[in-house]
mmCIF file of C-alpha atoms in Angstrom:
data_model
loop_
_atom_site.group_PDB
_atom_site.id
_atom_site.type_symbol
_atom_site.label_atom_id
_atom_site.label_comp_id
_atom_site.label_asym_id
_atom_site.label_seq_id
_atom_site.Cartn_x
_atom_site.Cartn_y
_atom_site.Cartn_z
ATOM 1 C CA UNK A 289 -15.873 -19.041 -18.110
ATOM 2 C CA UNK A 290 -19.305 -19.897 -19.242
ATOM 3 C CA UNK A 291 -21.178 -17.336 -21.273
ATOM 4 C CA UNK A 292 -24.302 -17.143 -18.889
ATOM 5 C CA UNK A 293 -21.883 -15.963 -16.016
ATOM 6 C CA UNK A 294 -20.088 -13.766 -18.062
ATOM 7 C CA UNK A 295 -23.182 -12.160 -19.581
ATOM 8 C CA UNK A 296 -24.339 -11.590 -15.869
ATOM 9 C CA UNK A 297 -21.145 -9.975 -15.046
ATOM 10 C CA UNK A 298 -21.225 -7.541 -17.953
ATOM 11 C CA UNK A 299 -24.802 -6.654 -17.168
ATOM 12 C CA UNK A 300 -23.910 -5.865 -13.692
ATOM 13 C CA UNK A 301 -21.159 -3.672 -14.824
ATOM 14 C CA UNK A 302 -22.573 -1.709 -17.421
ATOM 15 C CA UNK A 303 -24.737 1.393 -16.893
ATOM 16 C CA UNK A 304 -27.806 0.875 -14.697
ATOM 17 C CA UNK A 305 -30.362 2.278 -17.390
ATOM 18 C CA UNK A 306 -28.780 -0.435 -19.701
ATOM 19 C CA UNK A 307 -29.308 -3.474 -17.628
ATOM 20 C CA UNK A 308 -32.640 -4.498 -18.992
ATOM 21 C CA UNK A 309 -31.709 -4.187 -22.687
ATOM 22 C CA UNK A 310 -29.526 -7.427 -22.564
ATOM 23 C CA UNK A 311 -30.559 -10.675 -24.125
ATOM 24 C CA UNK A 312 -32.643 -12.708 -21.671
ATOM 25 C CA UNK A 313 -30.064 -15.610 -21.911
ATOM 26 C CA UNK A 314 -31.313 -17.327 -18.955
ATOM 27 C CA UNK A 315 -34.706 -17.666 -19.844
ATOM 28 C CA UNK A 316 -33.939 -18.572 -23.381
ATOM 29 C CA UNK A 317 -31.877 -21.486 -22.205
ATOM 30 C CA UNK A 318 -34.689 -22.667 -20.004
ATOM 31 C CA UNK A 319 -36.993 -22.866 -23.040
ATOM 32 C CA UNK A 320 -34.584 -24.635 -25.184
ATOM 33 C CA UNK A 321 -34.112 -27.048 -22.266
ATOM 34 C CA UNK A 322 -37.868 -27.742 -21.821
ATOM 35 C CA UNK A 323 -38.470 -28.120 -25.627
ATOM 36 C CA UNK A 324 -35.756 -30.725 -25.694
ATOM 37 C CA UNK A 325 -36.622 -32.539 -22.561
ATOM 38 C CA UNK A 326 -40.311 -32.922 -23.340
ATOM 39 C CA UNK A 327 -41.060 -36.577 -24.400
ATOM 40 C CA UNK A 328 -44.124 -35.659 -26.690
ATOM 41 C CA UNK A 329 -42.633 -32.752 -28.696
ATOM 42 C CA UNK A 330 -41.524 -35.265 -31.466
ATOM 43 C CA UNK A 331 -39.893 -33.622 -34.493
ATOM 44 C CA UNK A 332 -42.401 -32.712 -37.068
ATOM 45 C CA UNK A 333 -45.348 -32.786 -34.867
ATOM 46 C CA UNK A 334 -47.797 -29.884 -34.306
ATOM 47 C CA UNK A 335 -46.466 -29.412 -30.644
ATOM 48 C CA UNK A 336 -43.113 -29.360 -31.733
ATOM 49 C CA UNK A 337 -43.838 -26.865 -34.491
ATOM 50 C CA UNK A 338 -45.824 -24.693 -32.120
ATOM 51 C CA UNK A 339 -42.638 -24.780 -29.373
ATOM 52 C CA UNK A 340 -40.268 -23.947 -32.160
ATOM 53 C CA UNK A 341 -42.297 -20.977 -33.329
ATOM 54 C CA UNK A 342 -42.458 -19.650 -29.716
ATOM 55 C CA UNK A 343 -38.885 -19.825 -29.460
ATOM 56 C CA UNK A 344 -38.358 -17.938 -32.805
ATOM 57 C CA UNK A 345 -40.709 -15.345 -31.583
ATOM 58 C CA UNK A 346 -39.163 -14.622 -28.609
ATOM 59 C CA UNK A 347 -35.675 -14.508 -30.323
ATOM 60 C CA UNK A 348 -37.178 -11.875 -32.664
ATOM 61 C CA UNK A 349 -38.815 -9.803 -29.831
ATOM 62 C CA UNK A 350 -35.140 -9.476 -28.565
ATOM 63 C CA UNK A 351 -33.699 -8.437 -31.542
ATOM 64 C CA UNK A 352 -36.642 -5.748 -31.954
ATOM 65 C CA UNK A 353 -35.302 -4.799 -28.265
ATOM 66 C CA UNK A 354 -31.684 -4.677 -29.303
ATOM 67 C CA UNK A 355 -32.296 -2.537 -32.448
ATOM 68 C CA UNK A 356 -34.553 -0.029 -30.695
ATOM 69 C CA UNK A 357 -32.204 0.671 -28.107
ATOM 70 C CA UNK A 358 -29.000 0.550 -30.434
ATOM 71 C CA UNK A 359 -30.518 3.103 -32.640
ATOM 72 C CA UNK A 360 -31.700 5.432 -30.032
ATOM 73 C CA UNK A 361 -28.123 5.493 -28.497
ATOM 74 C CA UNK A 362 -26.557 5.899 -31.758
ATOM 75 C CA UNK A 363 -28.532 8.905 -32.861
ATOM 76 C CA UNK A 364 -27.741 10.500 -29.444
ATOM 77 C CA UNK A 365 -24.102 9.732 -29.905
ATOM 78 C CA UNK A 366 -24.174 11.623 -33.231
ATOM 79 C CA UNK A 367 -25.536 14.601 -31.722
ATOM 80 C CA UNK A 368 -23.309 14.470 -28.829
ATOM 81 C CA UNK A 369 -20.310 13.978 -31.064
ATOM 82 C CA UNK A 370 -21.089 17.238 -32.995
ATOM 83 C CA UNK A 371 -21.745 19.145 -29.783
ATOM 84 C CA UNK A 372 -18.331 18.327 -28.435
ATOM 85 C CA UNK A 373 -16.584 19.502 -31.734
ATOM 86 C CA UNK A 374 -18.530 22.678 -31.517
ATOM 87 C CA UNK A 375 -17.375 23.129 -27.798
ATOM 88 C CA UNK A 376 -13.706 22.622 -28.820
ATOM 89 C CA UNK A 377 -14.138 25.320 -31.319
ATOM 90 C CA UNK A 378 -15.796 27.692 -29.048
ATOM 91 C CA UNK A 379 -13.185 27.314 -26.410
ATOM 92 C CA UNK A 380 -10.588 28.042 -29.064
ATOM 93 C CA UNK A 381 -12.123 30.801 -30.528
ATOM 94 C CA UNK A 382 -13.035 32.291 -27.249
ATOM 95 C CA UNK A 383 -10.031 31.861 -24.992
ATOM 96 C CA UNK A 384 -7.391 30.474 -27.242
ATOM 97 C CA UNK A 385 -4.346 32.548 -28.284
ATOM 98 C CA UNK A 386 -5.694 34.069 -31.293
ATOM 99 C CA UNK A 387 -9.338 34.211 -29.683
ATOM 100 C CA UNK A 388 -11.702 36.879 -28.881
ATOM 101 C CA UNK A 389 -10.901 36.939 -25.191
ATOM 102 C CA UNK A 390 -7.699 35.208 -24.878
ATOM 103 C CA UNK A 391 -6.933 33.580 -21.311
ATOM 104 C CA UNK A 392 -4.595 30.705 -20.692
ATOM 105 C CA UNK A 393 -6.548 29.806 -17.300
ATOM 106 C CA UNK A 394 -9.884 30.168 -18.928
ATOM 107 C CA UNK A 395 -8.806 28.027 -21.800
ATOM 108 C CA UNK A 396 -7.012 25.364 -19.644
ATOM 109 C CA UNK A 397 -9.988 24.994 -17.476
ATOM 110 C CA UNK A 398 -12.441 24.749 -20.253
ATOM 111 C CA UNK A 399 -10.334 22.311 -22.460
ATOM 112 C CA UNK A 400 -9.841 19.984 -19.262
ATOM 113 C CA UNK A 401 -13.476 20.145 -18.973
ATOM 114 C CA UNK A 402 -13.977 19.072 -22.620
ATOM 115 C CA UNK A 403 -11.256 16.324 -22.252
ATOM 116 C CA UNK A 404 -12.969 14.850 -19.470
ATOM 117 C CA UNK A 405 -16.411 14.751 -21.242
ATOM 118 C CA UNK A 406 -14.764 13.284 -24.344
ATOM 119 C CA UNK A 407 -13.203 10.317 -22.287
ATOM 120 C CA UNK A 408 -16.599 9.417 -20.728
ATOM 121 C CA UNK A 409 -18.243 9.918 -24.409
ATOM 122 C CA UNK A 410 -15.764 7.458 -25.807
ATOM 123 C CA UNK A 411 -16.465 5.105 -22.649
ATOM 124 C CA UNK A 412 -20.281 5.095 -23.405
ATOM 125 C CA UNK A 413 -19.568 4.208 -27.290
ATOM 126 C CA UNK A 414 -17.148 1.476 -26.346
ATOM 127 C CA UNK A 415 -20.005 0.162 -24.103
ATOM 128 C CA UNK A 416 -22.462 0.168 -26.877
ATOM 129 C CA UNK A 417 -20.111 -1.615 -29.250
ATOM 130 C CA UNK A 418 -19.563 -4.378 -26.461
ATOM 131 C CA UNK A 419 -23.561 -4.375 -26.266
ATOM 132 C CA UNK A 420 -23.617 -5.436 -29.822
ATOM 133 C CA UNK A 421 -21.051 -7.869 -29.483
ATOM 134 C CA UNK A 422 -22.197 -9.518 -26.370
ATOM 135 C CA UNK A 423 -26.053 -9.765 -27.523
ATOM 136 C CA UNK A 424 -24.936 -11.128 -30.891
ATOM 137 C CA UNK A 425 -22.640 -13.795 -29.173
ATOM 138 C CA UNK A 426 -25.559 -14.709 -26.785
ATOM 139 C CA UNK A 427 -27.689 -15.429 -29.717
ATOM 140 C CA UNK A 428 -25.299 -17.460 -31.579
ATOM 141 C CA UNK A 429 -24.884 -19.517 -28.577
ATOM 142 C CA UNK A 430 -28.520 -20.117 -27.513
ATOM 143 C CA UNK A 431 -29.143 -21.004 -31.256
ATOM 144 C CA UNK A 432 -26.151 -23.463 -31.146
ATOM 145 C CA UNK A 433 -27.785 -24.899 -27.837
ATOM 146 C CA UNK A 434 -31.029 -25.198 -29.432
ATOM 147 C CA UNK A 435 -29.907 -26.929 -32.795
ATOM 148 C CA UNK A 436 -27.600 -29.409 -30.507
ATOM 149 C CA UNK A 437 -30.465 -30.375 -28.149
ATOM 150 C CA UNK A 438 -33.015 -30.813 -30.918
ATOM 151 C CA UNK A 439 -31.221 -31.676 -33.839
ATOM 152 C CA UNK A 440 -32.661 -28.867 -35.823
ATOM 153 C CA UNK A 441 -30.503 -26.434 -37.939
ATOM 154 C CA UNK A 442 -31.766 -23.161 -37.048
ATOM 155 C CA UNK A 443 -28.772 -21.289 -36.267
ATOM 156 C CA UNK A 444 -27.342 -20.405 -39.690
ATOM 157 C CA UNK A 445 -30.738 -19.085 -41.364
ATOM 158 C CA UNK A 446 -31.181 -17.142 -38.029
ATOM 159 C CA UNK A 447 -27.878 -15.686 -37.759
ATOM 160 C CA UNK A 448 -27.807 -14.659 -41.399
ATOM 161 C CA UNK A 449 -30.653 -12.486 -40.566
ATOM 162 C CA UNK A 450 -29.150 -11.141 -37.536
ATOM 163 C CA UNK A 451 -25.735 -9.812 -39.064
ATOM 164 C CA UNK A 452 -28.121 -7.640 -41.278
ATOM 165 C CA UNK A 453 -29.833 -5.948 -38.232
ATOM 166 C CA UNK A 454 -28.923 -2.263 -36.960
ATOM 167 C CA UNK A 455 -27.665 -3.373 -33.628
ATOM 168 C CA UNK A 456 -25.228 -5.530 -35.409
ATOM 169 C CA UNK A 457 -23.928 -2.900 -37.627
ATOM 170 C CA UNK A 458 -21.438 -0.929 -35.602
ATOM 171 C CA UNK A 459 -19.531 0.637 -38.352
ATOM 172 C CA UNK A 460 -20.716 4.287 -37.484
ATOM 173 C CA UNK A 461 -20.048 3.795 -33.750
ATOM 174 C CA UNK A 462 -16.658 2.679 -34.168
ATOM 175 C CA UNK A 463 -15.756 5.599 -36.480
ATOM 176 C CA UNK A 464 -16.989 7.866 -33.716
ATOM 177 C CA UNK A 465 -14.891 6.050 -31.397
ATOM 178 C CA UNK A 466 -11.698 6.318 -33.538
ATOM 179 C CA UNK A 467 -12.720 10.196 -34.263
ATOM 180 C CA UNK A 468 -12.694 10.817 -30.230
ATOM 181 C CA UNK A 469 -9.272 8.916 -29.751
ATOM 182 C CA UNK A 470 -7.903 11.069 -32.725
ATOM 183 C CA UNK A 471 -9.338 14.311 -31.153
ATOM 184 C CA UNK A 472 -7.598 13.361 -27.759
ATOM 185 C CA UNK A 473 -4.319 12.645 -29.510
ATOM 186 C CA UNK A 474 -4.382 15.841 -31.785
ATOM 187 C CA UNK A 475 -6.006 18.481 -29.922
ATOM 188 C CA UNK A 476 -4.751 17.504 -26.510
ATOM 189 C CA UNK A 477 -0.975 16.673 -27.194
ATOM 190 C CA UNK A 478 1.245 16.091 -24.395
ATOM 191 C CA UNK A 479 5.012 14.918 -23.949
ATOM 192 C CA UNK A 480 5.776 11.727 -22.077
ATOM 193 C CA UNK A 481 6.296 13.478 -18.687
ATOM 194 C CA UNK A 482 3.322 15.494 -18.876
ATOM 195 C CA UNK A 483 1.611 12.300 -19.962
ATOM 196 C CA UNK A 484 2.530 10.440 -16.699
ATOM 197 C CA UNK A 485 1.326 13.207 -14.507
ATOM 198 C CA UNK A 486 -1.958 13.817 -16.333
ATOM 199 C CA UNK A 487 -2.927 10.191 -16.466
ATOM 200 C CA UNK A 488 -2.162 9.881 -12.588
ATOM 201 C CA UNK A 489 -4.252 12.771 -11.820
ATOM 202 C CA UNK A 490 -7.085 11.833 -14.117
ATOM 203 C CA UNK A 491 -6.870 8.305 -12.756
ATOM 204 C CA UNK A 492 -7.556 9.757 -9.127
ATOM 205 C CA UNK A 493 -10.737 11.598 -10.422
ATOM 206 C CA UNK A 494 -11.999 9.211 -13.101
ATOM 207 C CA UNK A 495 -11.261 5.658 -11.617
ATOM 208 C CA UNK A 496 -14.134 6.374 -8.889
ATOM 209 C CA UNK A 497 -16.505 6.933 -11.764
ATOM 210 C CA UNK A 498 -18.653 4.096 -12.905
ATOM 211 C CA UNK A 499 -18.077 4.973 -16.836
ATOM 212 C CA UNK A 500 -14.238 4.198 -16.236
ATOM 213 C CA UNK A 501 -14.820 0.862 -14.699
ATOM 214 C CA UNK A 502 -17.675 -0.100 -16.975
ATOM 215 C CA UNK A 503 -15.326 0.874 -20.049
ATOM 216 C CA UNK A 504 -12.532 -1.249 -18.822
ATOM 217 C CA UNK A 505 -14.852 -4.001 -18.254
ATOM 218 C CA UNK A 506 -16.239 -3.751 -21.598
ATOM 219 C CA UNK A 507 -12.923 -3.659 -23.571
ATOM 220 C CA UNK A 508 -11.861 -6.810 -21.436
ATOM 221 C CA UNK A 509 -15.410 -8.694 -22.545
ATOM 222 C CA UNK A 510 -14.704 -7.762 -26.195
ATOM 223 C CA UNK A 511 -11.291 -8.938 -25.865
ATOM 224 C CA UNK A 512 -12.295 -12.337 -24.546
ATOM 225 C CA UNK A 513 -15.323 -12.734 -26.853
ATOM 226 C CA UNK A 514 -13.364 -12.021 -29.688
ATOM 227 C CA UNK A 515 -10.388 -13.811 -28.962
ATOM 228 C CA UNK A 516 -9.244 -16.175 -31.925
ATOM 229 C CA UNK A 517 -9.081 -19.900 -30.731
ATOM 230 C CA UNK A 518 -9.425 -23.209 -31.969
ATOM 231 C CA UNK A 519 -13.153 -23.131 -31.737
ATOM 232 C CA UNK A 520 -13.609 -20.180 -34.310
ATOM 233 C CA UNK A 521 -16.389 -20.521 -36.639
ATOM 234 C CA UNK A 522 -18.299 -18.779 -39.027
ATOM 235 C CA UNK A 523 -20.403 -17.834 -36.106
ATOM 236 C CA UNK A 524 -17.827 -15.961 -34.263
ATOM 237 C CA UNK A 525 -16.739 -12.206 -34.231
ATOM 238 C CA UNK A 526 -13.292 -11.600 -35.406
ATOM 239 C CA UNK A 527 -10.580 -10.982 -33.020
ATOM 240 C CA UNK A 528 -10.421 -7.493 -31.572
ATOM 241 C CA UNK A 529 -7.559 -5.381 -32.443
ATOM 242 C CA UNK A 530 -7.480 -2.347 -30.063
ATOM 243 C CA UNK A 531 -6.212 0.977 -31.764
ATOM 244 C CA UNK A 532 -2.644 2.436 -30.516
ATOM 245 C CA UNK A 533 -4.160 5.894 -29.280
ATOM 246 C CA UNK A 534 -3.412 7.811 -26.119
ATOM 247 C CA UNK A 535 -7.029 7.301 -24.849
ATOM 248 C CA UNK A 536 -6.746 3.482 -25.066
ATOM 249 C CA UNK A 537 -3.492 3.497 -23.644
ATOM 250 C CA UNK A 538 -4.628 5.678 -20.571
ATOM 251 C CA UNK A 539 -7.446 3.080 -19.869
ATOM 252 C CA UNK A 540 -4.810 0.335 -20.222
ATOM 253 C CA UNK A 541 -2.370 1.976 -17.875
ATOM 254 C CA UNK A 542 -5.048 2.740 -15.186
ATOM 255 C CA UNK A 543 -6.949 -0.489 -15.307
ATOM 256 C CA UNK A 544 -6.031 -2.795 -12.311
ATOM 257 C CA UNK A 545 -6.210 -5.802 -14.737
ATOM 258 C CA UNK A 546 -4.420 -5.747 -18.220
ATOM 259 C CA UNK A 547 -6.778 -5.158 -21.150
ATOM 260 C CA UNK A 548 -4.235 -6.828 -23.577
#
């Protein structure tokens, strides 16, 4: 599948408030086409230099957009992660077996709400990692088109700049994703029979929610864009290895299309 079509599908599958934060790939591709097809834009001419400067200016604007959005989401996720940990501690201290007001019913109900919120929170963070991957891939591809059509060598120095940008650095978000998966596995342990019942029940409630469908779509997109192949290059993202956690297995088992 061509990247432009994949990007369009990904934008449609993400959260509505995120849709205008992605790379304007179609517009950039039109600009590359107009620059390469204009007979008067000879390499080295003033006109050519101005056209390339406009292209680079637009790319830098896109990067600024990615960074602003990514850092805003990252800050929000840090706060929400801390709040979820505090909620778990509060439920245990209040309604747990050794709590101030032990209540199996209240404990089960509140923990069920927390688990559901963690799954949604995990999904949003997966979407943000995917946001980083998709936009980086789009930049690499549009720069490849530019170099191929114009004979220039803009991609390498520009990508060297891109990999230093905040939106490309997903280490913190990936760490929070992993911590959510560990929390699910440790705080909400279930045996195999209970797991099947819980997954079936959650699938009924969660499958209708956009965040579940979006998370599955994001995992599939990351798997596709980061799959090792014969065309792998220094500009490619490394293959994606999904963790073997209960939460990821839950997404896999309830996806209509296999993620792996």
